[in-house]
Coordinates of N, CA, C and O in Angstrom, one line a residue:
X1174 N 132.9 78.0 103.3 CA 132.8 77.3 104.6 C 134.0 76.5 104.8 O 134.6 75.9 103.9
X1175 N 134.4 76.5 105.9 CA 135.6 75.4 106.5 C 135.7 74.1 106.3 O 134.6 73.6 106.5
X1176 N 136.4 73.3 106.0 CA 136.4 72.2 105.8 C 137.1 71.6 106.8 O 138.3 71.5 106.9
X1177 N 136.2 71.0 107.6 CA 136.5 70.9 109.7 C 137.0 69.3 109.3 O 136.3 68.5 108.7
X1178 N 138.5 69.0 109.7 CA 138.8 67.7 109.7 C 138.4 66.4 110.8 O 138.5 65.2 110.7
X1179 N 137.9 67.6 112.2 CA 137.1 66.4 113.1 C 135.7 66.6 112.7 O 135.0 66.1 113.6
X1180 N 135.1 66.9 111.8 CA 133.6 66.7 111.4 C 134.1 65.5 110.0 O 133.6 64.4 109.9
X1181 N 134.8 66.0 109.3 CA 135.3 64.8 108.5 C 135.5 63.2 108.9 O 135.0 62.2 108.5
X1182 N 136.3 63.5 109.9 CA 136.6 61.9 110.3 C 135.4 61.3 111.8 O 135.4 60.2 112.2
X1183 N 134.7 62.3 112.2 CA 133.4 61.7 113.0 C 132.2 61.4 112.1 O 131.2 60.8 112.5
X1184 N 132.2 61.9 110.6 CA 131.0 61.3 109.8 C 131.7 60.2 109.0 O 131.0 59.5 108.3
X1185 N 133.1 59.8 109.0 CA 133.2 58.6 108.4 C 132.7 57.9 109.3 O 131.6 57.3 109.1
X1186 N 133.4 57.7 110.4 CA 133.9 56.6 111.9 C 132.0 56.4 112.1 O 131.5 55.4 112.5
X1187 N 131.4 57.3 111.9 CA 130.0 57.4 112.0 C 129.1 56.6 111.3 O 128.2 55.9 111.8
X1188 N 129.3 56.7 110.3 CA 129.3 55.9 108.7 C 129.2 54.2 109.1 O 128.3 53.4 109.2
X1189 N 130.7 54.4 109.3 CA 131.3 52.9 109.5 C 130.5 52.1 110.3 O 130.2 51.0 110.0
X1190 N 130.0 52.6 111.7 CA 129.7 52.3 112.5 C 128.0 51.6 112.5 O 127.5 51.0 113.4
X1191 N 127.3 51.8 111.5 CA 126.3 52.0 111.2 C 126.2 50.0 110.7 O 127.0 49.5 109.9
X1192 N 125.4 49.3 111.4 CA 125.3 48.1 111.5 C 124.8 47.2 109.8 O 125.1 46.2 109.2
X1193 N 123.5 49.0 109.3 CA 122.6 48.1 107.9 C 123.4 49.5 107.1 O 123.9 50.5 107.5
X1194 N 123.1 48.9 105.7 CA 123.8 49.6 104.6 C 123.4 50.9 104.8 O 122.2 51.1 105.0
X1195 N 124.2 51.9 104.6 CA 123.2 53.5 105.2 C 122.9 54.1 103.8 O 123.6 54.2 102.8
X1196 N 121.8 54.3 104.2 CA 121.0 55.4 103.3 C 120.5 56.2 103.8 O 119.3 56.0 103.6
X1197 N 120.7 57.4 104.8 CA 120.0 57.7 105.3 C 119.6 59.4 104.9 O 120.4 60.1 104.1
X1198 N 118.5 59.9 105.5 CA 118.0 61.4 104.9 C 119.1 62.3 106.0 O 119.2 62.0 107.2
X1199 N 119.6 63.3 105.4 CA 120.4 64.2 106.2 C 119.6 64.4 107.4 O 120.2 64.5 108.4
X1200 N 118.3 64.5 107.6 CA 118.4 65.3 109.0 C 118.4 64.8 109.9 O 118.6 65.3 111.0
X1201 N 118.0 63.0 109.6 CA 118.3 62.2 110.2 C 119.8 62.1 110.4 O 120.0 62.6 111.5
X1202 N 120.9 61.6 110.0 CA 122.0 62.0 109.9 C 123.0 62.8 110.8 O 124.0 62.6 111.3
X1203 N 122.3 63.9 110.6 CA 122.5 65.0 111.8 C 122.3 65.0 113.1 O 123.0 65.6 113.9
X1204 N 121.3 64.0 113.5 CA 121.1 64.1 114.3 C 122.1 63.0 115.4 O 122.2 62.9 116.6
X1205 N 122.6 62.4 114.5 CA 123.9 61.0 115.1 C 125.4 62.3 115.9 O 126.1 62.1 116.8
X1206 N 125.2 63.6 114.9 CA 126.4 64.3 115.4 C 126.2 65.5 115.5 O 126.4 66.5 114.9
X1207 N 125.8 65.3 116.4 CA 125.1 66.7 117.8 C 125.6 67.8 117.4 O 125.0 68.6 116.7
X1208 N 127.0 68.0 117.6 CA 128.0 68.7 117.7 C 128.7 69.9 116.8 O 129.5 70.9 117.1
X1209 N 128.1 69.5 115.5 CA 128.4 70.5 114.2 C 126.9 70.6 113.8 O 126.0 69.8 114.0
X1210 N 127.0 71.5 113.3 CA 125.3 72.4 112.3 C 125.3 71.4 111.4 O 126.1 70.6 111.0
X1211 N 124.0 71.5 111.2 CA 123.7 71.1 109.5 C 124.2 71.1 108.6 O 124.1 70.2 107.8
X1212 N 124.8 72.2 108.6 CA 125.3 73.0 107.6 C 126.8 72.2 107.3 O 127.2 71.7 106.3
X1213 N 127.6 72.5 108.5 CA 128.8 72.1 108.3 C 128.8 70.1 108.1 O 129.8 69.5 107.8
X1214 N 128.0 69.6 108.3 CA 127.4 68.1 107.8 C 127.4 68.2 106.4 O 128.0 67.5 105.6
X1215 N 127.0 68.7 106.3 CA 126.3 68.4 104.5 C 127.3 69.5 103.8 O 126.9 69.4 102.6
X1216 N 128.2 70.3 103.8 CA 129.3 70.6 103.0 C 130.2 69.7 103.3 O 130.8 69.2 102.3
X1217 N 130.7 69.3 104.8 CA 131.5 68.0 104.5 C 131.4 66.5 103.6 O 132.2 65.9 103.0
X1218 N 130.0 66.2 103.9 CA 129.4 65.3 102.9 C 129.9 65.6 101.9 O 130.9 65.1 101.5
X1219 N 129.3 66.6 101.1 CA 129.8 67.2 99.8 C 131.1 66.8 99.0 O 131.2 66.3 97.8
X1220 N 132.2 67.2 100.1 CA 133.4 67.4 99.8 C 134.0 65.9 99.6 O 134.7 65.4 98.7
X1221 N 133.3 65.2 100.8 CA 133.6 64.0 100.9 C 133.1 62.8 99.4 O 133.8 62.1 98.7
X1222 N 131.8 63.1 99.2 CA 131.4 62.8 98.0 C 132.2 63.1 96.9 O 132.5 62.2 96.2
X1223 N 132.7 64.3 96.5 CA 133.3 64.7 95.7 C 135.1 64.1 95.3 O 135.8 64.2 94.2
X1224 N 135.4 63.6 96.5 CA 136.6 62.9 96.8 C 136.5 61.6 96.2 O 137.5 61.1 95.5
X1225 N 135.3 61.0 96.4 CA 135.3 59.6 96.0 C 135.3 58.8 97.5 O 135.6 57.6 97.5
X1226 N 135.0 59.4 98.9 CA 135.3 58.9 99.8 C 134.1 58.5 100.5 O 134.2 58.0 101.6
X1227 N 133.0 58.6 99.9 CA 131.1 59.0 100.4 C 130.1 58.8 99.5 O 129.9 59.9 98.9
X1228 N 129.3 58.0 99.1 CA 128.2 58.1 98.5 C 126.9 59.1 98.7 O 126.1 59.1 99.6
X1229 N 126.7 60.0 97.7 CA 126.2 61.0 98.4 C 124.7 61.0 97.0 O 124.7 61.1 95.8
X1230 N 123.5 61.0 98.0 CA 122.7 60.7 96.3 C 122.0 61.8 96.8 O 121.8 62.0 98.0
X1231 N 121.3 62.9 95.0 CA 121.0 63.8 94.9 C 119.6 64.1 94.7 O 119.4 63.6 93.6
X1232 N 118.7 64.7 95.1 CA 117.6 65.1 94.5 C 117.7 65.8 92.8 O 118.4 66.8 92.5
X1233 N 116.7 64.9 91.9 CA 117.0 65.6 90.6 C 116.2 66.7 90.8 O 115.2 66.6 91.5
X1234 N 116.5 68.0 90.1 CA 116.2 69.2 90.0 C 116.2 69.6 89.0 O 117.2 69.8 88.3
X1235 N 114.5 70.1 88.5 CA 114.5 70.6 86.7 C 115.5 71.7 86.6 O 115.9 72.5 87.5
X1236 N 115.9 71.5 85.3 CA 117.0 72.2 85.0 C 116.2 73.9 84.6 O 116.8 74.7 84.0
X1237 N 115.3 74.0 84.9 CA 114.5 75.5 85.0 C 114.9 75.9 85.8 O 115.4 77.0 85.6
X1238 N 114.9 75.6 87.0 CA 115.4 76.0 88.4 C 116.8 76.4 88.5 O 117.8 75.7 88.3
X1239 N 116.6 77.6 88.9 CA 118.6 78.3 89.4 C 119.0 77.7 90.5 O 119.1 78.5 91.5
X1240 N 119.3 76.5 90.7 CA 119.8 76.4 92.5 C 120.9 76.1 92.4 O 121.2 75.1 91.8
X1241 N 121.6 76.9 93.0 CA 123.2 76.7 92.7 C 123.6 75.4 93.9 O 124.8 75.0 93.9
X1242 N 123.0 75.0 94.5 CA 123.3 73.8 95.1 C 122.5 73.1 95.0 O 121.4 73.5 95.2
X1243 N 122.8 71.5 94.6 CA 122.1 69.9 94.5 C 121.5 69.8 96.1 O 122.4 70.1 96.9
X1244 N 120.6 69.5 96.4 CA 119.8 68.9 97.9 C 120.8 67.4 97.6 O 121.2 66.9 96.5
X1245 N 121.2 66.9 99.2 CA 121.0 65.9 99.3 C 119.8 65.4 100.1 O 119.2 65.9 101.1
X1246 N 119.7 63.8 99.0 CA 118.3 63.3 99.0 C 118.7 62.4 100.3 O 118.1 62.5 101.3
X1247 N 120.1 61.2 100.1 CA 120.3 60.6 101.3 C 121.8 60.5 101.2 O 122.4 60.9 100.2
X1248 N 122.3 60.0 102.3 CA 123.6 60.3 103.0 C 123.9 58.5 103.0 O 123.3 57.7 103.6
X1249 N 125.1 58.4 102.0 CA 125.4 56.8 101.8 C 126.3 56.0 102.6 O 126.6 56.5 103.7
X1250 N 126.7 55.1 102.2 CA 128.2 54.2 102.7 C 129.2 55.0 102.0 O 129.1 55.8 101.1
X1251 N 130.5 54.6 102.8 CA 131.7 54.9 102.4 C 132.0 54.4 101.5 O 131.5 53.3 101.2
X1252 N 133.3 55.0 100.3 CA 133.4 54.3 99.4 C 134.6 53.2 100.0 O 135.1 53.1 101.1
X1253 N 135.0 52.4 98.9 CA 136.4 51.8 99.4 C 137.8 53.1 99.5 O 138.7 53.0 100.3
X1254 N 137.8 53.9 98.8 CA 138.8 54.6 99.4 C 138.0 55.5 101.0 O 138.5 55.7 102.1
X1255 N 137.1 55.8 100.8 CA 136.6 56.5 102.5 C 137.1 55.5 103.2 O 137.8 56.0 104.1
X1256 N 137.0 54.0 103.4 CA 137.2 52.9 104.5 C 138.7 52.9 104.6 O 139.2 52.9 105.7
X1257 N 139.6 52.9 103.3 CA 141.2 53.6 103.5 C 141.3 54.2 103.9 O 142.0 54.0 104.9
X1258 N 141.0 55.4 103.8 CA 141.5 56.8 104.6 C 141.2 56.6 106.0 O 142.0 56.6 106.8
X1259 N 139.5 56.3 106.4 CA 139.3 55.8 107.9 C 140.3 55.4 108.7 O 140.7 55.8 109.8
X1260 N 140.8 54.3 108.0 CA 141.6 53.6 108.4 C 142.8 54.4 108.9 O 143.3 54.0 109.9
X1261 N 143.2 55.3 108.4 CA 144.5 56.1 108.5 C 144.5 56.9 109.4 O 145.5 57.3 109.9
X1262 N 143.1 57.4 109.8 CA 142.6 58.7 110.8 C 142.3 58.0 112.1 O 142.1 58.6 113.2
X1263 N 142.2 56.8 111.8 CA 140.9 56.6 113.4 C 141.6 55.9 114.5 O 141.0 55.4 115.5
X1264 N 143.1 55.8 114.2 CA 143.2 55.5 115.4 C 143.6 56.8 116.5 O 144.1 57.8 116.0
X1265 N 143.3 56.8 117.8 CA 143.7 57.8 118.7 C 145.0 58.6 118.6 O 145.2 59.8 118.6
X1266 N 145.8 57.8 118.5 CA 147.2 58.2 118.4 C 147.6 59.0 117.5 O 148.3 60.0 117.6
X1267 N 147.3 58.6 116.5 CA 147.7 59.2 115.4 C 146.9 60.4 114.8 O 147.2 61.3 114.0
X1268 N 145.5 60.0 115.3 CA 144.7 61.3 115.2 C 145.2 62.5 115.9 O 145.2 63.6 115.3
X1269 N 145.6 62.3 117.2 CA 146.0 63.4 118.3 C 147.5 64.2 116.9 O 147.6 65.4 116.7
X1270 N 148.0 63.5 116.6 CA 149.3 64.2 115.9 C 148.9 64.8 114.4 O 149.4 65.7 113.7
X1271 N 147.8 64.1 114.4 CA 147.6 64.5 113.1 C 146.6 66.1 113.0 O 146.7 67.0 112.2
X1272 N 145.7 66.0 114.1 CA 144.8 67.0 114.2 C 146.0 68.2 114.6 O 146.1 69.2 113.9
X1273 N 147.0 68.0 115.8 CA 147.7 68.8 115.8 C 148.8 70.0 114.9 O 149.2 71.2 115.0
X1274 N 148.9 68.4 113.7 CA 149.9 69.8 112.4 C 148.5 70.4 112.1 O 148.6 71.5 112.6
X1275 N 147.3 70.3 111.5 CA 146.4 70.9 111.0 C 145.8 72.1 111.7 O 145.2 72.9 111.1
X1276 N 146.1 72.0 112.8 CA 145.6 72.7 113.9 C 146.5 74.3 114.1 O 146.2 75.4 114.5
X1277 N 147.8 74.0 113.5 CA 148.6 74.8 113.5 C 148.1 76.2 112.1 O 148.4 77.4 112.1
X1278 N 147.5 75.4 111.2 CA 146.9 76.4 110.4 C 147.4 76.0 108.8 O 147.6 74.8 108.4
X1279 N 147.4 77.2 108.1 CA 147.9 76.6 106.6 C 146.4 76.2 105.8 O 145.4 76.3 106.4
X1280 N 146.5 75.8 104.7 CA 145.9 74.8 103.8 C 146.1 73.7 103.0 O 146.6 73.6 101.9
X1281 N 145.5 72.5 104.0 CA 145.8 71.3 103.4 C 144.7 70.4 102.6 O 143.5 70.2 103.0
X1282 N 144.9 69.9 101.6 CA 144.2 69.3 101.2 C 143.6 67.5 102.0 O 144.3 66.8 102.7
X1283 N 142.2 67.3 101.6 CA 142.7 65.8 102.0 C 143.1 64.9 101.9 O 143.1 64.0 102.8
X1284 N 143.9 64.9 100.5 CA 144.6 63.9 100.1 C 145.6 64.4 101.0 O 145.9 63.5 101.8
X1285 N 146.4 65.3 101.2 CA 147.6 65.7 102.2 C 147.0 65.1 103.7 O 147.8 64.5 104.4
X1286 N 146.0 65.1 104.0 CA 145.6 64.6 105.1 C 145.9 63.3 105.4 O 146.2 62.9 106.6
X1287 N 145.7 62.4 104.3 CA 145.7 61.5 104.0 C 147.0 60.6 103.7 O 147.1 59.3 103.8
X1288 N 148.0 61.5 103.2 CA 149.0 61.0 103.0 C 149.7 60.8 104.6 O 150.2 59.8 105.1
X1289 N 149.5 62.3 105.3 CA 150.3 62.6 106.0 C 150.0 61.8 107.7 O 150.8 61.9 108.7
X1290 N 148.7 61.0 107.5 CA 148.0 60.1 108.4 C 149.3 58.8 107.8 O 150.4 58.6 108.3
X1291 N 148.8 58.0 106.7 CA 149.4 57.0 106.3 C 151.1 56.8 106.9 O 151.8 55.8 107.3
X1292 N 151.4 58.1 106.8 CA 152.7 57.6 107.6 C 153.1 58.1 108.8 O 154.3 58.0 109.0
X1293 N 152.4 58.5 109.8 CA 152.1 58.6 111.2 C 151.3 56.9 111.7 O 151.2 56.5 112.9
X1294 N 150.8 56.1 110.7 CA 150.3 55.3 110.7 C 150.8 54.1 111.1 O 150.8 53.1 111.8
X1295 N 151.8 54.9 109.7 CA 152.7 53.2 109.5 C 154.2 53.5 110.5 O 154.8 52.5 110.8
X1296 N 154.7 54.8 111.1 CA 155.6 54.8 112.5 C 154.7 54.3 113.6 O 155.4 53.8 114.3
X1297 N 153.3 54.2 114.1 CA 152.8 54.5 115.1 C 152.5 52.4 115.1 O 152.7 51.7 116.1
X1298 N 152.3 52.0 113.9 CA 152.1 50.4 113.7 C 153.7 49.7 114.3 O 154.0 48.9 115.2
X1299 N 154.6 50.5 113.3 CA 156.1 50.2 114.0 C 156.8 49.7 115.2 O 157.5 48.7 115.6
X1300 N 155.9 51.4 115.9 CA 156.5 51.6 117.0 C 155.7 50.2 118.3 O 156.2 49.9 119.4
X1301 N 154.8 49.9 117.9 CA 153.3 49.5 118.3 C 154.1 47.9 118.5 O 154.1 47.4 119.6
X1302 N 154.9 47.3 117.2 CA 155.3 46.1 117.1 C 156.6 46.0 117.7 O 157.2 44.9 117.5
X1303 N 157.4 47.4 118.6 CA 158.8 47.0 118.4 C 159.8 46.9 117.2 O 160.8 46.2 117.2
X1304 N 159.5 47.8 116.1 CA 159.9 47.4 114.7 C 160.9 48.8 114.9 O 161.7 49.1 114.0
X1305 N 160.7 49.5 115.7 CA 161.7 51.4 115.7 C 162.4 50.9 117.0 O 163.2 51.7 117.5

């Protein structure tokens, strides 16, 4: 499956947005972002979890059972690096430039995403202050 960088940064900004601590059940979850499947929700979760960027908690499953995929049980807070990276993606400006190199194609990782936000971030703060 694809690893969609605007499904990525509309379940952080989503996340963030969320008033009480979130725990919430994916299908509930899903339903905050119309716009992508289920499916593509809950592998970005995944990945995001797997980053260190997403609290992601699991239904335990007897180890009898072949399920090559963990259920998630609920869909959590961001971690402190998810609220960094947010931070790097969510402004407009810099999103539009940043979706654009990605958009061009290739394989990037998110930490490349992430780097490569940080300093579109820190020209666009710059530019923002009169400092270029």
């Amino acid at each position: 499956m694809k690893f969609d960088i605007n499904c990525v940064r509309d379940i952080l900004a989503t996340i963030e947005r969320q008033e009480n601590p979130m725990c919430m059940l994916p299908d509930d979850f899903c339903k905050l972002l119309p716009q992508y499947s289920k499916s593509e929700i809950i592998y970005c979760c995944r990945r995001l979890n797997e980053g260190n960027y997403l609290h992601v908690y699991y239904v335990d499953v007897p180890h009898q059972l072949s399920i090559p995929e963990k259920y998630i049980r609920y869909i959590g807070d961001l971690t402190f690096d998810g609220h960094e990276f947010l931070s790097t993606i969510k402004e407009p400006g810099v999103w539009d430039k940043v979706s654009n190199i990605f958009s061009k194609g290739g394989s990037f990782s998110i930490k490349a995403l992430g780097e490569i936000s940080k300093e579109l971030l820190t020209e666009y703060g710059k530019n923002k202050l009169g400092l270029k």
